[in-house]
Amino acid sequence: MHKDVKEIFITEDEIVAKSKELALQIDKDYEGKSVVLVGLLKGSIPFMAELAKHLQTDVTFDYMNVSSYDGTESKTLVVKQDLQEEIAGKHILIVEDILDTGKTLKNVKDMLVARHALSVKIVTLLDKEEGRVFDMKADYYGFKIPNAFVIGYGLDFNERYRQLPYIGILKEECYK
Ligand code: IMP
């Protein structure tokens, strides 16, 4: 275990097993269709890779880098890097590491719907339901977690710990 991690919350084996389960469900729901997986940078990279390994569905990858600022205003999304593909008429599955207040996903989903995607769904590895401020639900989620700050498997604290192969809790001295 990494020296800064207090506790492993979700193990790598559990994440792999859950990704397989989610992939089966997604394959069933998108049977015969092509899907653009839209990963939100940077946190979605490990989960998107794991999930995609188990998909039979015809998928392409695209990425978007957005940041949403603090506050209760919902329209404060800045697109730092946009998608490469034109998405009108395509099925979009947004892949995210964690759904917390719902602000990021709400803004991104609205934006992709406005670009005339044929459908826009969301798959998130983690769902912090207690943190929700905006009305947003994931179509698929891996794990519901309590309102704690977690790191690993793409999730960072000041850009660190994204590489950890599990979801963990940081030691207090690392963020105080
Ligand atoms: P939302 O827009 O509030 O739903 O937040 C989503 C974003 O907040 C995620 O993509 C993460 O970058 C960040 N975030 C929320 N909770 C955590 C956490 O526990 N650890 C690390 N990042 C988090």
GROMACS .gro file of C-alpha atoms and ligand atoms in nm:
model
  199
    1MET     CA    1   0.000   0.000   0.000
    2HIS     CA    2   0.118   0.356  -0.077
    3LYS     CA    3   0.270   0.530   0.229
    4ASP     CA    4   0.015   0.817   0.215
    5VAL     CA    5  -0.289   0.589   0.210
    6LYS     CA    6  -0.471   0.530   0.538
    7GLU     CA    7  -0.713   0.269   0.414
    8ILE     CA    8  -0.804   0.087   0.095
    9PHE     CA    9  -1.170   0.144   0.031
   10ILE     CA   10  -1.225  -0.050  -0.292
   11THR     CA   11  -0.968  -0.300  -0.415
   12GLU     CA   12  -0.841  -0.345  -0.770
   13ASP     CA   13  -1.009  -0.687  -0.791
   14GLU     CA   14  -1.341  -0.536  -0.691
   15ILE     CA   15  -1.305  -0.262  -0.955
   16VAL     CA   16  -1.222  -0.515  -1.228
   17ALA     CA   17  -1.515  -0.738  -1.132
   18LYS     CA   18  -1.751  -0.441  -1.127
   19SER     CA   19  -1.623  -0.318  -1.464
   20LYS     CA   20  -1.701  -0.659  -1.615
   21GLU     CA   21  -2.050  -0.646  -1.470
   22LEU     CA   22  -2.110  -0.294  -1.604
   23ALA     CA   23  -1.975  -0.392  -1.947
   24LEU     CA   24  -2.224  -0.681  -1.968
   25GLN     CA   25  -2.510  -0.447  -1.889
   26ILE     CA   26  -2.388  -0.185  -2.138
   27ASP     CA   27  -2.347  -0.449  -2.411
   28LYS     CA   28  -2.703  -0.561  -2.351
   29ASP     CA   29  -2.843  -0.206  -2.361
   30TYR     CA   30  -2.651  -0.099  -2.674
   31GLU     CA   31  -2.687  -0.421  -2.872
   32GLY     CA   32  -2.620  -0.359  -3.242
   33LYS     CA   33  -2.527   0.006  -3.187
   34SER     CA   34  -2.202   0.201  -3.207
   35VAL     CA   35  -2.110   0.416  -2.910
   36VAL     CA   36  -1.867   0.701  -2.851
   37LEU     CA   37  -1.712   0.669  -2.505
   38VAL     CA   38  -1.644   1.023  -2.384
   39GLY     CA   39  -1.392   1.027  -2.101
   40LEU     CA   40  -1.363   1.332  -1.882
   41LEU     CA   41  -0.995   1.409  -1.828
   42LYS     CA   42  -0.800   1.326  -1.640
   43GLY     CA   43  -0.973   1.114  -1.381
   44SER     CA   44  -1.167   0.884  -1.611
   45ILE     CA   45  -0.865   0.732  -1.788
   46PRO     CA   46  -0.805   0.420  -1.574
   47PHE     CA   47  -1.173   0.335  -1.537
   48MET     CA   48  -1.248   0.394  -1.905
   49ALA     CA   49  -0.961   0.162  -2.001
   50GLU     CA   50  -1.078  -0.109  -1.762
   51LEU     CA   51  -1.442  -0.086  -1.865
   52ALA     CA   52  -1.364  -0.082  -2.237
   53LYS     CA   53  -1.154  -0.402  -2.209
   54HIS     CA   54  -1.470  -0.596  -2.129
   55LEU     CA   55  -1.705  -0.437  -2.384
   56GLN     CA   56  -1.818  -0.621  -2.695
   57THR     CA   57  -2.003  -0.314  -2.822
   58ASP     CA   58  -1.849  -0.121  -3.113
   59VAL     CA   59  -1.687   0.178  -2.938
   60THR     CA   60  -1.463   0.471  -3.020
   61PHE     CA   61  -1.281   0.680  -2.760
   62ASP     CA   62  -1.290   1.055  -2.726
   63TYR     CA   63  -1.192   1.284  -2.439
   64MET     CA   64  -1.296   1.618  -2.302
   65ASN     CA   65  -1.122   1.829  -2.040
   66VAL     CA   66  -1.357   2.056  -1.850
   67SER     CA   67  -1.347   2.230  -1.520
   68SER     CA   68  -1.641   2.342  -1.318
   69TYR     CA   69  -1.589   2.605  -1.056
   70ASP     CA   70  -1.718   2.610  -0.702
   71GLY     CA   71  -2.045   2.778  -0.627
   72THR     CA   72  -2.408   2.706  -0.671
   73GLU     CA   73  -2.438   2.856  -1.020
   74SER     CA   74  -2.472   2.567  -1.260
   75LYS     CA   75  -2.340   2.742  -1.572
   76THR     CA   76  -1.976   2.777  -1.480
   77LEU     CA   77  -1.821   2.511  -1.696
   78VAL     CA   78  -1.503   2.588  -1.888
   79VAL     CA   79  -1.405   2.359  -2.175
   80LYS     CA   80  -1.025   2.334  -2.167
   81GLN     CA   81  -1.009   2.066  -2.438
   82ASP     CA   82  -1.299   1.973  -2.658
   83LEU     CA   83  -1.391   1.645  -2.828
   84GLN     CA   84  -1.221   1.552  -3.155
   85GLU     CA   85  -1.531   1.389  -3.303
   86GLU     CA   86  -1.850   1.543  -3.431
   87ILE     CA   87  -2.117   1.385  -3.211
   88ALA     CA   88  -2.445   1.479  -3.379
   89GLY     CA   89  -2.650   1.165  -3.442
   90LYS     CA   90  -2.427   0.942  -3.229
   91HIS     CA   91  -2.483   0.749  -2.909
   92ILE     CA   92  -2.265   0.898  -2.634
   93LEU     CA   93  -2.165   0.729  -2.312
   94ILE     CA   94  -1.989   0.972  -2.079
   95VAL     CA   95  -1.734   0.797  -1.857
   96GLU     CA   96  -1.652   0.963  -1.525
   97ASP     CA   97  -1.454   0.872  -1.216
   98ILE     CA   98  -1.692   1.015  -0.958
   99LEU     CA   99  -2.031   1.181  -0.946
  100ASP     CA  100  -2.038   1.419  -0.651
  101THR     CA  101  -2.238   1.746  -0.664
  102GLY     CA  102  -2.342   1.657  -1.018
  103LYS     CA  103  -2.233   1.992  -1.156
  104THR     CA  104  -1.973   1.864  -1.402
  105LEU     CA  105  -2.188   1.590  -1.545
  106LYS     CA  106  -2.499   1.803  -1.565
  107ASN     CA  107  -2.313   2.068  -1.765
  108VAL     CA  108  -2.138   1.819  -1.991
  109LYS     CA  109  -2.456   1.621  -2.054
  110ASP     CA  110  -2.652   1.938  -2.140
  111MET     CA  111  -2.375   2.045  -2.376
  112LEU     CA  112  -2.370   1.713  -2.562
  113VAL     CA  113  -2.748   1.698  -2.586
  114ALA     CA  114  -2.741   2.051  -2.733
  115ARG     CA  115  -2.499   1.922  -2.999
  116HIS     CA  116  -2.771   1.679  -3.109
  117ALA     CA  117  -2.624   1.353  -2.987
  118LEU     CA  118  -2.869   1.070  -3.053
  119SER     CA  119  -2.847   0.968  -2.687
  120VAL     CA  120  -2.633   1.069  -2.390
  121LYS     CA  121  -2.585   0.835  -2.095
  122ILE     CA  122  -2.346   0.837  -1.802
  123VAL     CA  123  -2.134   0.568  -1.643
  124THR     CA  124  -1.944   0.659  -1.328
  125LEU     CA  125  -1.713   0.441  -1.123
  126LEU     CA  126  -1.816   0.605  -0.796
  127ASP     CA  127  -2.136   0.774  -0.688
  128LYS     CA  128  -2.120   1.001  -0.383
  129GLU     CA  129  -2.494   1.042  -0.351
  130GLU     CA  130  -2.483   1.251  -0.032
  131GLY     CA  131  -2.282   1.517  -0.213
  132ARG     CA  132  -2.548   1.582  -0.475
  133VAL     CA  133  -2.649   1.946  -0.529
  134PHE     CA  134  -2.761   1.930  -0.893
  135ASP     CA  135  -3.030   1.699  -1.020
  136MET     CA  136  -2.819   1.434  -1.188
  137LYS     CA  137  -2.830   1.055  -1.195
  138ALA     CA  138  -2.585   0.813  -1.349
  139ASP     CA  139  -2.731   0.554  -1.583
  140TYR     CA  140  -2.465   0.310  -1.461
  141TYR     CA  141  -2.251   0.328  -1.148
  142GLY     CA  142  -1.987   0.105  -1.001
  143PHE     CA  143  -2.001   0.179  -0.629
  144LYS     CA  144  -2.199   0.413  -0.405
  145ILE     CA  145  -1.964   0.568  -0.152
  146PRO     CA  146  -2.016   0.787   0.155
  147ASN     CA  147  -1.924   1.155   0.159
  148ALA     CA  148  -1.548   1.109   0.210
  149PHE     CA  149  -1.259   1.232  -0.002
  150VAL     CA  150  -1.110   0.942  -0.196
  151ILE     CA  151  -0.806   0.902  -0.420
  152GLY     CA  152  -0.670   0.651  -0.668
  153TYR     CA  153  -0.786   0.485  -0.989
  154GLY     CA  154  -0.778   0.823  -1.163
  155LEU     CA  155  -0.888   1.034  -0.867
  156ASP     CA  156  -0.634   1.284  -0.743
  157PHE     CA  157  -0.544   1.514  -0.460
  158ASN     CA  158  -0.352   1.808  -0.613
  159GLU     CA  159  -0.280   1.595  -0.922
  160ARG     CA  160  -0.124   1.313  -0.722
  161TYR     CA  161  -0.228   0.952  -0.650
  162ARG     CA  162  -0.413   0.901  -0.980
  163GLN     CA  163  -0.194   0.598  -1.051
  164LEU     CA  164  -0.300   0.396  -0.746
  165PRO     CA  165  -0.470   0.073  -0.858
  166TYR     CA  166  -0.735   0.099  -0.586
  167ILE     CA  167  -0.965   0.358  -0.428
  168GLY     CA  168  -0.823   0.473  -0.097
  169ILE     CA  169  -0.850   0.728   0.180
  170LEU     CA  170  -0.557   0.965   0.232
  171LYS     CA  171  -0.380   0.998   0.564
  172GLU     CA  172  -0.481   1.323   0.731
  173GLU     CA  173  -0.126   1.460   0.742
  174CYS     CA  174  -0.121   1.453   0.360
  175TYR     CA  175  -0.392   1.715   0.317
  176LYS     CA  176  -0.365   1.922   0.634
  177IMP     P1  177  -1.902   1.722  -0.928
  177IMP     O1  178  -1.901   1.815  -1.045
  177IMP     O2  179  -1.917   1.793  -0.798
  177IMP     O3  180  -1.997   1.607  -0.940
  177IMP     O4  181  -1.756   1.667  -0.911
  177IMP     C1  182  -1.694   1.583  -0.995
  177IMP     C2  183  -1.546   1.607  -0.988
  177IMP     O5  184  -1.502   1.647  -0.857
  177IMP     C3  185  -1.475   1.476  -1.016
  177IMP     O6  186  -1.451   1.458  -1.152
  177IMP     C4  187  -1.347   1.492  -0.936
  177IMP     O7  188  -1.251   1.557  -1.014
  177IMP     C5  189  -1.385   1.581  -0.818
  177IMP     N1  190  -1.408   1.502  -0.695
  177IMP     C6  191  -1.524   1.490  -0.627
  177IMP     N2  192  -1.509   1.412  -0.519
  177IMP     C7  193  -1.380   1.371  -0.519
  177IMP     C8  194  -1.303   1.285  -0.432
  177IMP     O8  195  -1.350   1.227  -0.332
  177IMP     N3  196  -1.172   1.268  -0.466
  177IMP     C9  197  -1.115   1.328  -0.574
  177IMP     N4  198  -1.183   1.407  -0.657
  177IMP    C10  199  -1.315   1.429  -0.630
   0.00000   0.00000   0.00000
